[in-house]
Short mmCIF file of C-alpha atoms in Angstrom, two decimals:
data_model
loop_
_atom_site.label_atom_id
_atom_site.label_comp_id
_atom_site.label_asym_id
_atom_site.label_seq_id
_atom_site.Cartn_x
_atom_site.Cartn_y
_atom_site.Cartn_z
CA ASN A 25 0.00 0.00 0.00
CA ALA A 26 2.02 2.97 -1.30
CA GLY A 27 -0.39 5.76 -0.27
CA VAL A 28 0.67 9.01 -1.92
CA THR A 29 3.80 8.99 -4.05
CA GLN A 30 5.52 12.14 -5.30
CA THR A 31 8.17 12.29 -8.01
CA PRO A 32 10.79 13.59 -8.18
CA LYS A 33 12.00 14.02 -4.60
CA PHE A 34 14.55 16.69 -5.44
CA ARG A 35 15.06 19.01 -8.39
CA VAL A 36 17.17 22.02 -9.28
CA LEU A 37 15.88 24.25 -12.08
CA LYS A 38 17.27 27.29 -13.77
CA THR A 39 15.10 30.39 -13.94
CA GLY A 40 12.75 30.13 -16.89
CA GLN A 41 12.83 26.34 -17.17
CA SER A 42 9.67 24.29 -16.94
CA MET A 43 8.90 21.09 -15.09
CA THR A 44 6.07 18.85 -13.94
CA LEU A 45 5.68 17.32 -10.51
CA LEU A 46 3.73 14.09 -10.38
CA CYS A 47 1.52 12.93 -7.54
CA ALA A 48 -0.02 9.45 -7.57
CA GLN A 49 -2.37 7.91 -5.00
CA ASP A 50 -3.64 4.35 -4.80
CA MET A 51 -6.44 4.88 -2.24
CA ASN A 52 -9.21 5.80 -4.67
CA HIS A 53 -9.48 9.26 -3.09
CA GLU A 54 -11.66 11.82 -4.83
CA TYR A 55 -9.85 14.89 -3.55
CA MET A 56 -6.26 15.83 -4.28
CA TYR A 57 -4.23 18.89 -3.30
CA TRP A 58 -0.94 20.62 -3.94
CA TYR A 59 0.64 22.67 -1.15
CA ARG A 60 3.90 24.51 -0.82
CA GLN A 61 5.76 24.78 2.46
CA ASP A 62 8.02 27.72 3.16
CA PRO A 63 9.83 28.56 6.40
CA GLY A 64 7.62 30.52 8.78
CA MET A 65 4.62 30.36 6.44
CA GLY A 66 3.21 26.93 7.09
CA LEU A 67 1.42 25.17 4.26
CA ARG A 68 -0.24 27.16 1.51
CA LEU A 69 -2.69 25.63 -0.94
CA ILE A 70 -1.72 26.05 -4.60
CA HIS A 71 -4.42 24.12 -6.47
CA TYR A 72 -6.78 21.31 -5.69
CA SER A 73 -9.13 18.86 -7.37
CA VAL A 74 -12.47 17.47 -6.21
CA GLY A 75 -12.53 14.73 -8.81
CA GLU A 76 -11.20 13.44 -12.10
CA GLY A 77 -11.21 16.14 -14.74
CA THR A 78 -11.75 19.01 -12.28
CA THR A 79 -9.29 21.50 -10.81
CA ALA A 80 -9.59 24.69 -8.79
CA LYS A 81 -7.33 27.48 -7.56
CA GLY A 82 -6.13 27.65 -4.02
CA GLU A 83 -4.48 30.41 -2.04
CA VAL A 84 -1.31 30.86 -4.16
CA PRO A 85 -2.02 29.61 -7.72
CA ASP A 86 -0.02 32.13 -9.76
CA GLY A 87 2.79 30.59 -11.80
CA TYR A 88 1.41 27.06 -11.51
CA ASN A 89 -0.94 24.89 -13.54
CA VAL A 90 -2.45 21.51 -12.73
CA SER A 91 -4.21 18.64 -14.43
CA ARG A 92 -6.18 15.64 -13.20
CA LEU A 93 -6.77 13.49 -16.25
CA LYS A 94 -6.90 10.30 -14.18
CA LYS A 95 -8.38 9.93 -10.73
CA GLN A 96 -5.17 8.60 -9.24
CA ASN A 97 -2.83 11.28 -10.62
CA PHE A 98 -2.53 15.01 -9.99
CA LEU A 99 0.15 16.90 -11.90
CA LEU A 100 1.60 20.28 -10.93
CA GLY A 101 3.33 22.26 -13.65
CA LEU A 102 5.67 25.21 -13.57
CA GLU A 103 5.79 26.80 -17.02
CA SER A 104 8.58 29.28 -16.34
CA ALA A 105 10.26 28.74 -13.00
CA ALA A 106 11.21 31.69 -10.81
CA PRO A 107 13.43 31.81 -7.69
CA SER A 108 10.30 32.64 -5.65
CA GLN A 109 9.08 29.13 -6.42
CA THR A 110 11.93 27.58 -4.47
CA SER A 111 10.04 25.57 -1.88
CA VAL A 112 9.05 22.15 -0.67
CA TYR A 113 5.94 20.91 -2.46
CA PHE A 114 3.53 18.47 -0.87
CA CYS A 115 0.74 16.55 -2.49
CA ALA A 116 -2.15 15.21 -0.43
CA SER A 117 -5.30 13.24 -1.07
CA SER A 118 -8.51 12.65 0.83
CA TYR A 119 -11.93 10.97 0.78
CA GLY A 120 -13.43 14.25 1.98
CA GLY A 121 -13.81 16.61 4.92
CA LEU A 122 -14.28 14.05 7.72
CA TYR A 123 -11.18 12.09 6.91
CA GLY A 124 -8.27 14.48 6.79
CA TYR A 125 -5.45 14.12 4.33
CA THR A 126 -2.79 11.58 3.43
CA PHE A 127 0.41 13.37 2.44
CA GLY A 128 3.23 12.46 0.13
CA SER A 129 6.83 12.78 1.28
CA GLY A 130 7.43 16.01 -0.63
CA THR A 131 9.49 17.43 -3.49
CA ARG A 132 12.27 19.86 -2.68
CA LEU A 133 12.59 22.30 -5.58
CA THR A 134 15.33 24.86 -5.94
CA VAL A 135 15.19 27.48 -8.69
CA VAL A 136 18.50 29.22 -9.35
CA ALA B 4 -13.19 32.22 5.65
CA GLN B 5 -11.51 29.78 7.98
CA SER B 6 -8.21 30.29 9.77
CA VAL B 7 -5.91 28.68 12.31
CA ALA B 8 -3.47 30.33 14.69
CA GLN B 9 -0.59 28.60 16.41
CA PRO B 10 0.74 31.35 18.66
CA GLU B 11 4.07 29.72 19.51
CA ASP B 12 6.75 29.23 16.89
CA GLN B 13 8.66 26.91 19.20
CA VAL B 14 8.01 25.04 22.41
CA ASN B 15 10.87 23.71 24.53
CA VAL B 16 10.23 21.03 27.11
CA ALA B 17 12.32 18.64 29.15
CA GLU B 18 11.89 14.92 28.55
CA GLY B 19 9.29 13.50 30.91
CA ASN B 20 7.50 16.81 31.37
CA PRO B 21 4.03 17.57 30.00
CA LEU B 22 3.86 18.98 26.49
CA THR B 23 1.21 21.41 25.22
CA VAL B 24 1.00 22.89 21.74
CA LYS B 25 -1.61 25.61 21.37
CA CYS B 26 -4.10 26.09 18.52
CA THR B 27 -7.04 28.41 18.05
CA TYR B 28 -9.32 28.45 15.04
CA SER B 29 -11.97 30.46 13.27
CA VAL B 30 -14.58 28.83 11.04
CA SER B 31 -18.24 29.29 10.19
CA GLY B 32 -20.36 26.50 11.51
CA ASN B 33 -19.10 23.31 13.10
CA PRO B 34 -15.38 22.67 12.75
CA TYR B 35 -13.45 19.56 11.88
CA LEU B 36 -10.07 19.87 13.59
CA PHE B 37 -6.85 17.98 12.96
CA TRP B 38 -3.32 17.71 14.24
CA TYR B 39 -0.43 16.59 12.04
CA VAL B 40 3.24 16.01 12.84
CA GLN B 41 6.17 16.46 10.48
CA TYR B 42 9.55 14.88 11.14
CA PRO B 43 12.62 16.25 9.31
CA ASN B 44 12.56 15.68 5.55
CA ARG B 45 9.25 13.85 5.76
CA GLY B 46 5.64 14.53 4.83
CA LEU B 47 2.96 15.32 7.37
CA GLN B 48 1.54 12.45 9.38
CA PHE B 49 -1.93 12.40 10.90
CA LEU B 50 -2.06 12.43 14.72
CA LEU B 51 -5.69 12.90 15.65
CA LYS B 52 -8.92 14.63 14.76
CA TYR B 53 -12.07 16.05 16.30
CA ILE B 54 -15.29 15.70 14.35
CA THR B 55 -18.01 15.51 17.00
CA GLY B 56 -18.71 13.98 20.38
CA ASP B 57 -16.30 13.81 23.32
CA ASN B 58 -14.24 16.97 23.63
CA LEU B 59 -11.12 14.99 24.58
CA VAL B 60 -9.69 13.17 21.60
CA LYS B 61 -6.95 10.56 21.85
CA GLY B 62 -4.55 9.94 19.00
CA SER B 63 -1.31 8.32 17.96
CA TYR B 64 1.91 8.14 20.01
CA GLY B 65 0.18 9.05 23.30
CA PHE B 66 -1.05 12.45 22.12
CA GLU B 67 -4.44 13.88 22.94
CA ALA B 68 -6.24 17.12 22.22
CA GLU B 69 -9.06 18.99 23.89
CA PHE B 70 -11.74 20.75 21.88
CA ASN B 71 -13.05 23.88 23.58
CA LYS B 72 -15.88 25.46 21.63
CA SER B 73 -16.25 28.55 23.80
CA GLN B 74 -12.55 29.39 23.47
CA THR B 75 -12.34 28.11 19.87
CA SER B 76 -9.26 26.15 20.80
CA PHE B 77 -7.89 22.69 20.10
CA HIS B 78 -4.68 22.33 22.09
CA LEU B 79 -2.47 19.28 21.64
CA LYS B 80 -1.14 17.60 24.77
CA LYS B 81 1.08 14.78 25.88
CA PRO B 82 1.49 13.93 29.57
CA SER B 83 5.15 12.92 29.33
CA ALA B 84 7.23 14.10 26.38
CA LEU B 85 9.93 12.02 24.70
CA VAL B 86 13.00 13.22 22.84
CA SER B 87 11.54 11.48 19.78
CA ASP B 88 8.54 13.86 19.93
CA SER B 89 10.79 16.64 18.67
CA ALA B 90 9.19 17.67 15.38
CA LEU B 91 7.04 20.28 13.66
CA TYR B 92 3.36 20.19 14.58
CA PHE B 93 0.51 21.58 12.51
CA CYS B 94 -3.07 22.27 13.50
CA ALA B 95 -5.67 22.36 10.74
CA VAL B 96 -9.37 23.17 10.42
CA ASN B 97 -12.08 22.37 7.93
CA LYS B 98 -15.69 23.44 8.10
CA ALA B 99 -18.24 20.66 8.24
CA ALA B 100 -19.04 19.56 4.68
CA GLY B 101 -15.99 21.41 3.41
CA ASN B 102 -13.17 19.76 1.53
CA LYS B 103 -10.17 22.02 2.12
CA LEU B 104 -8.02 22.06 5.22
CA THR B 105 -6.54 25.35 6.40
CA PHE B 106 -3.29 24.90 8.28
CA GLY B 107 -1.67 26.91 11.00
CA GLY B 108 1.90 28.12 10.65
CA GLY B 109 3.29 25.22 12.65
CA THR B 110 4.96 24.91 16.05
CA ARG B 111 8.39 23.40 16.41
CA VAL B 112 8.70 21.20 19.50
CA LEU B 113 12.10 20.55 20.99
CA VAL B 114 12.29 17.96 23.76
CA LYS B 115 15.58 18.03 25.61
CA PRO B 116 16.99 14.98 27.42
#
């Protein structure tokens, strides 16, 4: 039972490069989320999805895009990376409000 | 809008002493409240939750939390802290029937031998 798997675990990008972070869950959860974690700022919601084929903006969506073509996968894209996007990114999934989230182990992204 | 406040950036406690991590929340309607723990270079792990019922909730690793509706608080407690409890702790709130958790800024706990 893998839970929530994030790839890659680490990445260094140059300013202006693009990349995609992949999140996969094997728990048949409807809801999936992307957060970023920065020192002193806790977790901030970037985008989320309430089901296959649906996405919505969170608290800090600018500079990111997402897709949920399959229920088990939630992709986070950076079209043109900026140093301000240096962060640790966490994916989470859930059955819904009562159940809380299951988190992945995170992706540490550095943009130079 | 919903929000969570964790007023202490860091809590220091001696091993064997009681540990308390404070959390207050703001949400319309009935809250669902959660505590998560994050060890270094790891994702967040679920500790416990309050949905309804008994105000004292027991969770993993000997932790418990008390829901206080009048004070809008959900403080995390452990009667006797261990060095291995040193980690970053997050409180989170969701409104009933909502599907997005709002997290506090986190409290770093340091348990000294």
